[in-house]
Amino acid sequence: RKEQELDSKDAIILHQFSRPTNGVPSLSPFCLKMETYLRMADLPYQNYFDGKLSPQGKMPWIEYNHKKVSGTEFIIDFLEEKLGVNLNKHLGPHERAVSRAVTKMVEEHFYWTLAYCQWVENLHETQKMVSLFGPFSDLLKWILCHLTKGIVKREMYGHGIGRFSEEEMYTLMEKDMRTLAGLLGDKKYIMGPNVSTVDATVFGHLAQAMWTLPGTRPERLIKGELINLAMYCERIRRKFWPEWHHDDDNTLYESEESSEASKTYSPLQDFSFYSRTETFDEEGNSISQTPDTDYTGHSLFDSDVDMDDYRDHEQCK
């Protein structure tokens, strides 16, 4: 098939894996991180789901003014230099250091335990979410997922974390999640009341535990004991992904007036160009959004989600 010609002049072209079938934007923590960052920075972009890796063998990667950049850290540095955006400008030197340390813990340690859960232990469920179409899609998905399983196990062994037992790996995962929960505490975002780059990283990874690993230990942990992480994920999803609606959404997050409206969410769209400050409805009319409300107009402040009410709800269930 002849490749579609892309014109990246003054446009951010985001190359990433295809959308999964379960409504989550991506099964890749790094792809979700990058797209969430673009929304947090309010940078219009165009998705391109060609599945083609960057020259360095990376995914995601971007094109901008015919320049190709891969690796989320280098992409963010590139965009900050070229477009003058900076989600960390409100952070001091100490906070920036903590932010980088947390980022490396999540991407170089926590990521591998998630990958094990996704592509080794929970492979059967992950296979159902992979998006492939055609007469041999089921066979191709089986082959793709089992190839990925082998790659993940080999790379985990080379990293060193894959040399531990399954129980030991889950112990490391739990320590990382508890560290994130302790760092977040009752704050709105990881570094305080304002969003920063580390939030895109943490959300991209925690979202996998929240919405792509049903019945697994990380899902039970984040939706149980570490409920502040679940609230954090919901907060970011509602603010920066207004079109992303999950079938298992908890009505605790909705008022009585919004219970019916919440059923009318449109499915996740593959926007030609996306900009958070100006979203359009199906009729092409502009929908006004404020930084602290979702597209239905409901507030996203922490006080909207009451911890005691949640525990009472869980006990009732």
PDB file of C-alpha atoms in Angstrom:
ATOM      1  CA  ARG A   1       0.000   0.000   0.000  1.00  0.00           C
ATOM      2  CA  LYS A   2       1.359   3.379  -0.969  1.00  0.00           C
ATOM      3  CA  GLU A   3       2.112   5.442   2.124  1.00  0.00           C
ATOM      4  CA  GLN A   4      -0.041   8.474   2.698  1.00  0.00           C
ATOM      5  CA  GLU A   5       1.917  11.676   2.253  1.00  0.00           C
ATOM      6  CA  LEU A   6       2.044  13.727   5.447  1.00  0.00           C
ATOM      7  CA  ASP A   7       2.647  17.444   5.566  1.00  0.00           C
ATOM      8  CA  SER A   8       4.035  18.292   8.991  1.00  0.00           C
ATOM      9  CA  LYS A   9       4.613  21.975   8.218  1.00  0.00           C
ATOM     10  CA  ASP A  10       3.682  23.849  11.396  1.00  0.00           C
ATOM     11  CA  ALA A  11       1.703  20.781  12.509  1.00  0.00           C
ATOM     12  CA  ILE A  12       2.445  18.136  15.139  1.00  0.00           C
ATOM     13  CA  ILE A  13       1.924  14.663  13.677  1.00  0.00           C
ATOM     14  CA  LEU A  14       1.769  12.080  16.479  1.00  0.00           C
ATOM     15  CA  HIS A  15       2.570   8.535  15.373  1.00  0.00           C
ATOM     16  CA  GLN A  16       1.278   5.910  17.770  1.00  0.00           C
ATOM     17  CA  PHE A  17      -0.355   2.485  18.003  1.00  0.00           C
ATOM     18  CA  SER A  18      -3.997   2.066  16.990  1.00  0.00           C
ATOM     19  CA  ARG A  19      -6.743   2.673  19.516  1.00  0.00           C
ATOM     20  CA  PRO A  20      -7.706  -0.436  21.540  1.00  0.00           C
ATOM     21  CA  THR A  21     -11.223  -1.826  21.324  1.00  0.00           C
ATOM     22  CA  ASN A  22     -12.165  -1.111  24.961  1.00  0.00           C
ATOM     23  CA  GLY A  23     -12.372   2.685  24.638  1.00  0.00           C
ATOM     24  CA  VAL A  24      -9.009   3.434  26.285  1.00  0.00           C
ATOM     25  CA  PRO A  25      -6.834   5.714  24.109  1.00  0.00           C
ATOM     26  CA  SER A  26      -3.811   3.407  24.160  1.00  0.00           C
ATOM     27  CA  LEU A  27      -2.422   0.206  25.658  1.00  0.00           C
ATOM     28  CA  SER A  28       0.998   1.861  25.620  1.00  0.00           C
ATOM     29  CA  PRO A  29       1.787   3.992  28.689  1.00  0.00           C
ATOM     30  CA  PHE A  30       4.170   6.101  26.608  1.00  0.00           C
ATOM     31  CA  CYS A  31       1.689   6.765  23.810  1.00  0.00           C
ATOM     32  CA  LEU A  32      -0.934   7.770  26.366  1.00  0.00           C
ATOM     33  CA  LYS A  33       1.630   9.911  28.172  1.00  0.00           C
ATOM     34  CA  MET A  34       2.557  11.765  24.986  1.00  0.00           C
ATOM     35  CA  GLU A  35      -0.998  12.428  23.839  1.00  0.00           C
ATOM     36  CA  THR A  36      -2.012  13.516  27.342  1.00  0.00           C
ATOM     37  CA  TYR A  37       0.964  15.883  27.464  1.00  0.00           C
ATOM     38  CA  LEU A  38      -0.097  17.496  24.179  1.00  0.00           C
ATOM     39  CA  ARG A  39      -3.549  18.063  25.636  1.00  0.00           C
ATOM     40  CA  MET A  40      -2.170  19.399  28.905  1.00  0.00           C
ATOM     41  CA  ALA A  41       0.038  21.833  26.976  1.00  0.00           C
ATOM     42  CA  ASP A  42      -2.909  22.625  24.675  1.00  0.00           C
ATOM     43  CA  LEU A  43      -0.921  21.903  21.519  1.00  0.00           C
ATOM     44  CA  PRO A  44      -3.051  20.967  18.484  1.00  0.00           C
ATOM     45  CA  TYR A  45      -1.900  17.697  16.951  1.00  0.00           C
ATOM     46  CA  GLN A  46      -2.906  15.088  14.422  1.00  0.00           C
ATOM     47  CA  ASN A  47      -2.860  11.357  15.188  1.00  0.00           C
ATOM     48  CA  TYR A  48      -1.438   8.944  12.672  1.00  0.00           C
ATOM     49  CA  PHE A  49      -2.022   5.277  13.464  1.00  0.00           C
ATOM     50  CA  ASP A  50       0.312   3.739  10.900  1.00  0.00           C
ATOM     51  CA  GLY A  51       2.083   1.445  13.375  1.00  0.00           C
ATOM     52  CA  LYS A  52       5.426   2.453  11.855  1.00  0.00           C
ATOM     53  CA  LEU A  53       8.212   2.778  14.403  1.00  0.00           C
ATOM     54  CA  SER A  54      10.640   5.672  14.447  1.00  0.00           C
ATOM     55  CA  PRO A  55      14.154   5.271  12.992  1.00  0.00           C
ATOM     56  CA  GLN A  56      15.252   4.438  16.569  1.00  0.00           C
ATOM     57  CA  GLY A  57      12.585   1.744  16.811  1.00  0.00           C
ATOM     58  CA  LYS A  58      10.475   3.831  19.187  1.00  0.00           C
ATOM     59  CA  MET A  59       6.771   4.490  19.581  1.00  0.00           C
ATOM     60  CA  PRO A  60       5.402   7.131  19.898  1.00  0.00           C
ATOM     61  CA  TRP A  61       7.257   9.657  17.782  1.00  0.00           C
ATOM     62  CA  ILE A  62       6.351  12.956  16.159  1.00  0.00           C
ATOM     63  CA  GLU A  63       6.955  14.921  13.019  1.00  0.00           C
ATOM     64  CA  TYR A  64       7.021  18.708  13.116  1.00  0.00           C
ATOM     65  CA  ASN A  65       8.112  20.846  10.189  1.00  0.00           C
ATOM     66  CA  HIS A  66       9.494  17.657   8.624  1.00  0.00           C
ATOM     67  CA  LYS A  67      11.673  17.002  11.685  1.00  0.00           C
ATOM     68  CA  LYS A  68      11.296  13.527  13.230  1.00  0.00           C
ATOM     69  CA  VAL A  69      11.729  13.161  16.989  1.00  0.00           C
ATOM     70  CA  SER A  70      11.315   9.976  19.066  1.00  0.00           C
ATOM     71  CA  GLY A  71      11.417   9.252  22.776  1.00  0.00           C
ATOM     72  CA  THR A  72       8.874  11.089  24.910  1.00  0.00           C
ATOM     73  CA  GLU A  73      11.523  12.972  26.898  1.00  0.00           C
ATOM     74  CA  PHE A  74      13.215  14.240  23.732  1.00  0.00           C
ATOM     75  CA  ILE A  75       9.844  15.054  22.147  1.00  0.00           C
ATOM     76  CA  ILE A  76       8.867  17.203  25.127  1.00  0.00           C
ATOM     77  CA  ASP A  77      12.254  18.955  25.114  1.00  0.00           C
ATOM     78  CA  PHE A  78      11.882  19.591  21.375  1.00  0.00           C
ATOM     79  CA  LEU A  79       8.377  21.048  21.721  1.00  0.00           C
ATOM     80  CA  GLU A  80       9.432  23.244  24.628  1.00  0.00           C
ATOM     81  CA  GLU A  81      12.276  24.664  22.547  1.00  0.00           C
ATOM     82  CA  LYS A  82      10.315  25.111  19.319  1.00  0.00           C
ATOM     83  CA  LEU A  83       6.940  26.215  20.679  1.00  0.00           C
ATOM     84  CA  GLY A  84       7.840  27.781  24.012  1.00  0.00           C
ATOM     85  CA  VAL A  85       5.551  25.567  26.111  1.00  0.00           C
ATOM     86  CA  ASN A  86       6.569  24.584  29.636  1.00  0.00           C
ATOM     87  CA  LEU A  87       4.309  22.785  32.074  1.00  0.00           C
ATOM     88  CA  ASN A  88       7.018  22.991  34.755  1.00  0.00           C
ATOM     89  CA  LYS A  89       7.578  26.731  34.840  1.00  0.00           C
ATOM     90  CA  HIS A  90       5.833  26.987  38.224  1.00  0.00           C
ATOM     91  CA  LEU A  91       8.206  24.424  39.788  1.00  0.00           C
ATOM     92  CA  GLY A  92      11.316  25.345  41.758  1.00  0.00           C
ATOM     93  CA  PRO A  93      14.698  23.555  41.409  1.00  0.00           C
ATOM     94  CA  HIS A  94      13.897  21.051  44.185  1.00  0.00           C
ATOM     95  CA  GLU A  95      10.462  20.273  42.734  1.00  0.00           C
ATOM     96  CA  ARG A  96      11.941  19.789  39.275  1.00  0.00           C
ATOM     97  CA  ALA A  97      14.455  17.337  40.728  1.00  0.00           C
ATOM     98  CA  VAL A  98      11.707  15.395  42.515  1.00  0.00           C
ATOM     99  CA  SER A  99       9.625  15.430  39.339  1.00  0.00           C
ATOM    100  CA  ARG A 100      12.444  13.894  37.312  1.00  0.00           C
ATOM    101  CA  ALA A 101      13.157  11.275  39.972  1.00  0.00           C
ATOM    102  CA  VAL A 102       9.493  10.233  40.000  1.00  0.00           C
ATOM    103  CA  THR A 103       9.435  10.121  36.197  1.00  0.00           C
ATOM    104  CA  LYS A 104      12.421   7.789  36.097  1.00  0.00           C
ATOM    105  CA  MET A 105      10.955   5.528  38.797  1.00  0.00           C
ATOM    106  CA  VAL A 106       7.742   5.209  36.806  1.00  0.00           C
ATOM    107  CA  GLU A 107       9.299   4.784  33.366  1.00  0.00           C
ATOM    108  CA  GLU A 108      12.319   2.658  34.231  1.00  0.00           C
ATOM    109  CA  HIS A 109      10.886   0.483  37.000  1.00  0.00           C
ATOM    110  CA  PHE A 110       7.100   0.589  37.411  1.00  0.00           C
ATOM    111  CA  TYR A 111       6.640   0.318  33.625  1.00  0.00           C
ATOM    112  CA  TRP A 112       8.230  -3.122  33.483  1.00  0.00           C
ATOM    113  CA  THR A 113       5.951  -4.597  36.134  1.00  0.00           C
ATOM    114  CA  LEU A 114       2.961  -3.205  34.223  1.00  0.00           C
ATOM    115  CA  ALA A 115       4.303  -4.682  30.986  1.00  0.00           C
ATOM    116  CA  TYR A 116       4.598  -8.071  32.690  1.00  0.00           C
ATOM    117  CA  CYS A 117       1.011  -7.855  33.900  1.00  0.00           C
ATOM    118  CA  GLN A 118      -0.274  -6.743  30.482  1.00  0.00           C
ATOM    119  CA  TRP A 119       1.684  -8.947  28.115  1.00  0.00           C
ATOM    120  CA  VAL A 120       2.556 -12.010  30.177  1.00  0.00           C
ATOM    121  CA  GLU A 121       0.180 -12.757  33.037  1.00  0.00           C
ATOM    122  CA  ASN A 122      -2.922 -11.060  31.585  1.00  0.00           C
ATOM    123  CA  LEU A 123      -2.170 -11.697  27.915  1.00  0.00           C
ATOM    124  CA  HIS A 124      -5.551 -13.260  27.146  1.00  0.00           C
ATOM    125  CA  GLU A 125      -7.452 -10.129  28.236  1.00  0.00           C
ATOM    126  CA  THR A 126      -4.964  -7.810  26.523  1.00  0.00           C
ATOM    127  CA  GLN A 127      -5.387  -9.746  23.280  1.00  0.00           C
ATOM    128  CA  LYS A 128      -9.109  -8.933  23.313  1.00  0.00           C
ATOM    129  CA  MET A 129      -8.308  -5.202  23.422  1.00  0.00           C
ATOM    130  CA  VAL A 130      -5.859  -5.145  20.521  1.00  0.00           C
ATOM    131  CA  SER A 131      -7.402  -3.531  17.461  1.00  0.00           C
ATOM    132  CA  LEU A 132      -6.896  -5.476  14.236  1.00  0.00           C
ATOM    133  CA  PHE A 133      -9.408  -6.010  11.449  1.00  0.00           C
ATOM    134  CA  GLY A 134      -9.672  -8.327   8.487  1.00  0.00           C
ATOM    135  CA  PRO A 135     -10.411 -11.973   7.688  1.00  0.00           C
ATOM    136  CA  PHE A 136      -7.465 -13.263   9.741  1.00  0.00           C
ATOM    137  CA  SER A 137      -7.596 -10.669  12.534  1.00  0.00           C
ATOM    138  CA  ASP A 138      -7.958 -13.196  15.360  1.00  0.00           C
ATOM    139  CA  LEU A 139      -4.962 -15.200  14.176  1.00  0.00           C
ATOM    140  CA  LEU A 140      -2.910 -12.044  13.627  1.00  0.00           C
ATOM    141  CA  LYS A 141      -3.772 -10.766  17.096  1.00  0.00           C
ATOM    142  CA  TRP A 142      -2.743 -14.075  18.630  1.00  0.00           C
ATOM    143  CA  ILE A 143       0.589 -14.004  16.773  1.00  0.00           C
ATOM    144  CA  LEU A 144       1.219 -10.317  17.571  1.00  0.00           C
ATOM    145  CA  CYS A 145       0.433 -10.715  21.276  1.00  0.00           C
ATOM    146  CA  HIS A 146       2.569 -13.820  21.714  1.00  0.00           C
ATOM    147  CA  LEU A 147       5.467 -12.176  19.874  1.00  0.00           C
ATOM    148  CA  THR A 148       5.099  -9.185  22.178  1.00  0.00           C
ATOM    149  CA  LYS A 149       5.037 -11.511  25.181  1.00  0.00           C
ATOM    150  CA  GLY A 150       8.362 -13.010  24.133  1.00  0.00           C
ATOM    151  CA  ILE A 151       9.909  -9.590  23.535  1.00  0.00           C
ATOM    152  CA  VAL A 152       8.723  -8.283  26.913  1.00  0.00           C
ATOM    153  CA  LYS A 153      10.085 -11.299  28.784  1.00  0.00           C
ATOM    154  CA  ARG A 154      13.443 -11.058  27.013  1.00  0.00           C
ATOM    155  CA  GLU A 155      13.777  -7.314  27.629  1.00  0.00           C
ATOM    156  CA  MET A 156      12.717  -7.694  31.268  1.00  0.00           C
ATOM    157  CA  TYR A 157      15.420 -10.317  31.742  1.00  0.00           C
ATOM    158  CA  GLY A 158      17.982  -7.984  30.207  1.00  0.00           C
ATOM    159  CA  HIS A 159      16.760  -5.144  32.426  1.00  0.00           C
ATOM    160  CA  GLY A 160      17.180  -7.395  35.455  1.00  0.00           C
ATOM    161  CA  ILE A 161      13.682  -7.144  36.907  1.00  0.00           C
ATOM    162  CA  GLY A 162      12.602 -10.167  34.871  1.00  0.00           C
ATOM    163  CA  ARG A 163      15.001 -12.388  36.821  1.00  0.00           C
ATOM    164  CA  PHE A 164      12.796 -12.226  39.900  1.00  0.00           C
ATOM    165  CA  SER A 165       9.803 -14.425  40.619  1.00  0.00           C
ATOM    166  CA  GLU A 166       6.297 -13.246  39.775  1.00  0.00           C
ATOM    167  CA  GLU A 167       5.539 -12.598  43.440  1.00  0.00           C
ATOM    168  CA  GLU A 168       8.705 -10.542  43.823  1.00  0.00           C
ATOM    169  CA  MET A 169       7.833  -8.467  40.751  1.00  0.00           C
ATOM    170  CA  TYR A 170       4.384  -7.727  42.146  1.00  0.00           C
ATOM    171  CA  THR A 171       5.980  -6.733  45.426  1.00  0.00           C
ATOM    172  CA  LEU A 172       8.082  -4.186  43.527  1.00  0.00           C
ATOM    173  CA  MET A 173       4.994  -2.963  41.658  1.00  0.00           C
ATOM    174  CA  GLU A 174       3.098  -2.473  44.897  1.00  0.00           C
ATOM    175  CA  LYS A 175       5.993  -0.514  46.409  1.00  0.00           C
ATOM    176  CA  ASP A 176       6.005   1.829  43.410  1.00  0.00           C
ATOM    177  CA  MET A 177       2.241   2.345  43.582  1.00  0.00           C
ATOM    178  CA  ARG A 178       2.361   3.023  47.313  1.00  0.00           C
ATOM    179  CA  THR A 179       5.167   5.512  46.727  1.00  0.00           C
ATOM    180  CA  LEU A 180       3.032   7.359  44.172  1.00  0.00           C
ATOM    181  CA  ALA A 181       0.026   7.306  46.505  1.00  0.00           C
ATOM    182  CA  GLY A 182       2.118   8.688  49.366  1.00  0.00           C
ATOM    183  CA  LEU A 183       3.623  11.392  47.170  1.00  0.00           C
ATOM    184  CA  LEU A 184       0.211  12.426  45.839  1.00  0.00           C
ATOM    185  CA  GLY A 185      -1.509  12.405  49.222  1.00  0.00           C
ATOM    186  CA  ASP A 186      -4.564  14.660  49.084  1.00  0.00           C
ATOM    187  CA  LYS A 187      -3.085  17.009  46.472  1.00  0.00           C
ATOM    188  CA  LYS A 188      -4.798  17.619  43.157  1.00  0.00           C
ATOM    189  CA  TYR A 189      -1.734  16.707  41.102  1.00  0.00           C
ATOM    190  CA  ILE A 190       1.607  15.078  41.865  1.00  0.00           C
ATOM    191  CA  MET A 191       3.490  18.340  42.408  1.00  0.00           C
ATOM    192  CA  GLY A 192       0.616  20.388  43.845  1.00  0.00           C
ATOM    193  CA  PRO A 193      -2.447  22.292  42.630  1.00  0.00           C
ATOM    194  CA  ASN A 194      -1.155  22.747  39.070  1.00  0.00           C
ATOM    195  CA  VAL A 195      -0.542  20.131  36.417  1.00  0.00           C
ATOM    196  CA  SER A 196       3.060  19.456  35.344  1.00  0.00           C
ATOM    197  CA  THR A 197       4.845  17.141  32.944  1.00  0.00           C
ATOM    198  CA  VAL A 198       5.198  14.368  35.530  1.00  0.00           C
ATOM    199  CA  ASP A 199       1.394  14.084  35.654  1.00  0.00           C
ATOM    200  CA  ALA A 200       1.303  13.023  32.003  1.00  0.00           C
ATOM    201  CA  THR A 201       3.853  10.313  32.812  1.00  0.00           C
ATOM    202  CA  VAL A 202       2.145   9.031  35.949  1.00  0.00           C
ATOM    203  CA  PHE A 203      -1.326   9.125  34.384  1.00  0.00           C
ATOM    204  CA  GLY A 204      -0.160   7.274  31.265  1.00  0.00           C
ATOM    205  CA  HIS A 205       1.010   4.388  33.442  1.00  0.00           C
ATOM    206  CA  LEU A 206      -1.645   4.343  36.169  1.00  0.00           C
ATOM    207  CA  ALA A 207      -4.384   4.455  33.530  1.00  0.00           C
ATOM    208  CA  GLN A 208      -3.256   0.993  32.408  1.00  0.00           C
ATOM    209  CA  ALA A 209      -3.895  -0.356  35.922  1.00  0.00           C
ATOM    210  CA  MET A 210      -7.218   1.493  36.104  1.00  0.00           C
ATOM    211  CA  TRP A 211      -8.732   0.539  32.756  1.00  0.00           C
ATOM    212  CA  THR A 212      -6.788  -2.190  30.933  1.00  0.00           C
ATOM    213  CA  LEU A 213      -6.040  -4.828  33.578  1.00  0.00           C
ATOM    214  CA  PRO A 214      -9.427  -6.107  34.831  1.00  0.00           C
ATOM    215  CA  GLY A 215      -9.279  -8.312  37.899  1.00  0.00           C
ATOM    216  CA  THR A 216      -5.518  -8.038  38.335  1.00  0.00           C
ATOM    217  CA  ARG A 217      -3.614  -7.091  41.464  1.00  0.00           C
ATOM    218  CA  PRO A 218      -2.732  -3.542  40.300  1.00  0.00           C
ATOM    219  CA  GLU A 219      -6.380  -2.835  39.463  1.00  0.00           C
ATOM    220  CA  ARG A 220      -7.562  -4.110  42.843  1.00  0.00           C
ATOM    221  CA  LEU A 221      -4.911  -2.030  44.580  1.00  0.00           C
ATOM    222  CA  ILE A 222      -5.617   1.239  42.775  1.00  0.00           C
ATOM    223  CA  LYS A 223      -9.383   0.909  43.121  1.00  0.00           C
ATOM    224  CA  GLY A 224      -9.180  -0.305  46.704  1.00  0.00           C
ATOM    225  CA  GLU A 225      -6.565   0.699  49.210  1.00  0.00           C
ATOM    226  CA  LEU A 226      -4.884   3.360  47.046  1.00  0.00           C
ATOM    227  CA  ILE A 227      -8.110   5.118  46.114  1.00  0.00           C
ATOM    228  CA  ASN A 228      -6.443   8.539  45.894  1.00  0.00           C
ATOM    229  CA  LEU A 229      -4.647   7.282  42.770  1.00  0.00           C
ATOM    230  CA  ALA A 230      -7.971   6.265  41.230  1.00  0.00           C
ATOM    231  CA  MET A 231      -9.418   9.693  41.994  1.00  0.00           C
ATOM    232  CA  TYR A 232      -6.320  11.269  40.450  1.00  0.00           C
ATOM    233  CA  CYS A 233      -6.757   9.252  37.243  1.00  0.00           C
ATOM    234  CA  GLU A 234     -10.445  10.173  37.051  1.00  0.00           C
ATOM    235  CA  ARG A 235      -9.609  13.837  37.575  1.00  0.00           C
ATOM    236  CA  ILE A 236      -7.140  13.901  34.682  1.00  0.00           C
ATOM    237  CA  ARG A 237      -9.337  11.819  32.405  1.00  0.00           C
ATOM    238  CA  ARG A 238     -12.311  14.122  32.862  1.00  0.00           C
ATOM    239  CA  LYS A 239     -10.303  17.301  32.437  1.00  0.00           C
ATOM    240  CA  PHE A 240      -8.146  16.391  29.448  1.00  0.00           C
ATOM    241  CA  TRP A 241     -10.111  13.543  27.832  1.00  0.00           C
ATOM    242  CA  PRO A 242     -13.742  14.769  27.814  1.00  0.00           C
ATOM    243  CA  GLU A 243     -14.686  12.336  25.019  1.00  0.00           C
ATOM    244  CA  TRP A 244     -13.244   9.285  26.812  1.00  0.00           C
ATOM    245  CA  HIS A 245     -16.055   7.526  28.616  1.00  0.00           C
ATOM    246  CA  HIS A 246     -15.686   4.128  30.229  1.00  0.00           C
ATOM    247  CA  ASP A 247     -18.539   1.615  30.515  1.00  0.00           C
ATOM    248  CA  ASP A 248     -17.679   0.948  34.166  1.00  0.00           C
ATOM    249  CA  ASP A 249     -17.718   4.603  35.235  1.00  0.00           C
ATOM    250  CA  ASN A 250     -18.720   4.903  38.882  1.00  0.00           C
ATOM    251  CA  THR A 251     -21.823   7.056  39.371  1.00  0.00           C
ATOM    252  CA  LEU A 252     -20.202   8.380  42.544  1.00  0.00           C
ATOM    253  CA  TYR A 253     -18.428  10.924  40.347  1.00  0.00           C
ATOM    254  CA  GLU A 254     -21.695  12.239  38.912  1.00  0.00           C
ATOM    255  CA  SER A 255     -24.488  14.372  40.324  1.00  0.00           C
ATOM    256  CA  GLU A 256     -28.150  13.409  40.016  1.00  0.00           C
ATOM    257  CA  GLU A 257     -28.592  16.015  37.302  1.00  0.00           C
ATOM    258  CA  SER A 258     -25.762  14.539  35.243  1.00  0.00           C
ATOM    259  CA  SER A 259     -26.656  10.861  35.591  1.00  0.00           C
ATOM    260  CA  GLU A 260     -28.693  10.854  32.386  1.00  0.00           C
ATOM    261  CA  ALA A 261     -26.354  13.159  30.501  1.00  0.00           C
ATOM    262  CA  SER A 262     -23.438  10.888  31.326  1.00  0.00           C
ATOM    263  CA  LYS A 263     -25.023   8.152  29.231  1.00  0.00           C
ATOM    264  CA  THR A 264     -24.759  10.298  26.111  1.00  0.00           C
ATOM    265  CA  TYR A 265     -20.963  10.512  25.945  1.00  0.00           C
ATOM    266  CA  SER A 266     -19.674  10.019  22.424  1.00  0.00           C
ATOM    267  CA  PRO A 267     -17.074   7.291  21.851  1.00  0.00           C
ATOM    268  CA  LEU A 268     -13.403   8.163  21.707  1.00  0.00           C
ATOM    269  CA  GLN A 269     -12.745   9.915  18.423  1.00  0.00           C
ATOM    270  CA  ASP A 270      -9.645   9.936  16.249  1.00  0.00           C
ATOM    271  CA  PHE A 271      -9.514  13.702  15.850  1.00  0.00           C
ATOM    272  CA  SER A 272      -8.029  15.054  12.644  1.00  0.00           C
ATOM    273  CA  PHE A 273      -6.729  17.912  14.749  1.00  0.00           C
ATOM    274  CA  TYR A 274      -7.328  18.227  18.456  1.00  0.00           C
ATOM    275  CA  SER A 275      -7.104  21.295  20.659  1.00  0.00           C
ATOM    276  CA  ARG A 276      -8.432  21.248  24.217  1.00  0.00           C
ATOM    277  CA  THR A 277      -9.442  24.908  24.346  1.00  0.00           C
ATOM    278  CA  GLU A 278     -11.778  24.595  21.391  1.00  0.00           C
ATOM    279  CA  THR A 279     -13.690  21.348  21.055  1.00  0.00           C
ATOM    280  CA  PHE A 280     -16.513  20.930  18.576  1.00  0.00           C
ATOM    281  CA  ASP A 281     -19.722  18.954  18.846  1.00  0.00           C
ATOM    282  CA  GLU A 282     -21.155  16.752  16.106  1.00  0.00           C
ATOM    283  CA  GLU A 283     -22.880  19.746  14.511  1.00  0.00           C
ATOM    284  CA  GLY A 284     -19.632  21.692  14.301  1.00  0.00           C
ATOM    285  CA  ASN A 285     -20.578  24.122  17.052  1.00  0.00           C
ATOM    286  CA  SER A 286     -17.909  25.239  19.477  1.00  0.00           C
ATOM    287  CA  ILE A 287     -18.232  23.955  23.047  1.00  0.00           C
ATOM    288  CA  SER A 288     -16.846  26.265  25.682  1.00  0.00           C
ATOM    289  CA  GLN A 289     -14.716  24.652  28.384  1.00  0.00           C
ATOM    290  CA  THR A 290     -13.094  26.073  31.482  1.00  0.00           C
ATOM    291  CA  PRO A 291      -9.892  24.655  32.934  1.00  0.00           C
ATOM    292  CA  ASP A 292     -11.641  23.113  35.950  1.00  0.00           C
ATOM    293  CA  THR A 293     -14.756  21.627  34.355  1.00  0.00           C
ATOM    294  CA  ASP A 294     -15.373  18.727  32.047  1.00  0.00           C
ATOM    295  CA  TYR A 295     -17.388  19.148  28.854  1.00  0.00           C
ATOM    296  CA  THR A 296     -20.681  18.716  30.733  1.00  0.00           C
ATOM    297  CA  GLY A 297     -19.771  21.662  32.955  1.00  0.00           C
ATOM    298  CA  HIS A 298     -19.158  19.696  36.150  1.00  0.00           C
ATOM    299  CA  SER A 299     -16.369  20.757  38.461  1.00  0.00           C
ATOM    300  CA  LEU A 300     -13.221  18.674  38.736  1.00  0.00           C
ATOM    301  CA  PHE A 301     -11.975  19.907  42.096  1.00  0.00           C
ATOM    302  CA  ASP A 302     -10.948  17.316  44.675  1.00  0.00           C
ATOM    303  CA  SER A 303     -13.878  18.178  46.930  1.00  0.00           C
ATOM    304  CA  ASP A 304     -16.276  16.704  44.369  1.00  0.00           C
ATOM    305  CA  VAL A 305     -15.092  13.195  45.230  1.00  0.00           C
ATOM    306  CA  ASP A 306     -15.707  12.451  48.879  1.00  0.00           C
ATOM    307  CA  MET A 307     -13.511   9.673  50.278  1.00  0.00           C
ATOM    308  CA  ASP A 308     -15.993   8.611  52.963  1.00  0.00           C
ATOM    309  CA  ASP A 309     -18.825   8.395  50.429  1.00  0.00           C
ATOM    310  CA  TYR A 310     -16.662   6.188  48.266  1.00  0.00           C
ATOM    311  CA  ARG A 311     -15.885   3.806  51.116  1.00  0.00           C
ATOM    312  CA  ASP A 312     -19.566   3.638  52.050  1.00  0.00           C
ATOM    313  CA  HIS A 313     -20.394   2.863  48.425  1.00  0.00           C
ATOM    314  CA  GLU A 314     -17.791   0.091  48.302  1.00  0.00           C
ATOM    315  CA  GLN A 315     -19.136  -1.431  51.519  1.00  0.00           C
ATOM    316  CA  CYS A 316     -22.675  -1.414  50.092  1.00  0.00           C
ATOM    317  CA  LYS A 317     -21.438  -3.243  47.007  1.00  0.00           C
TER     318      LYS A 317
END
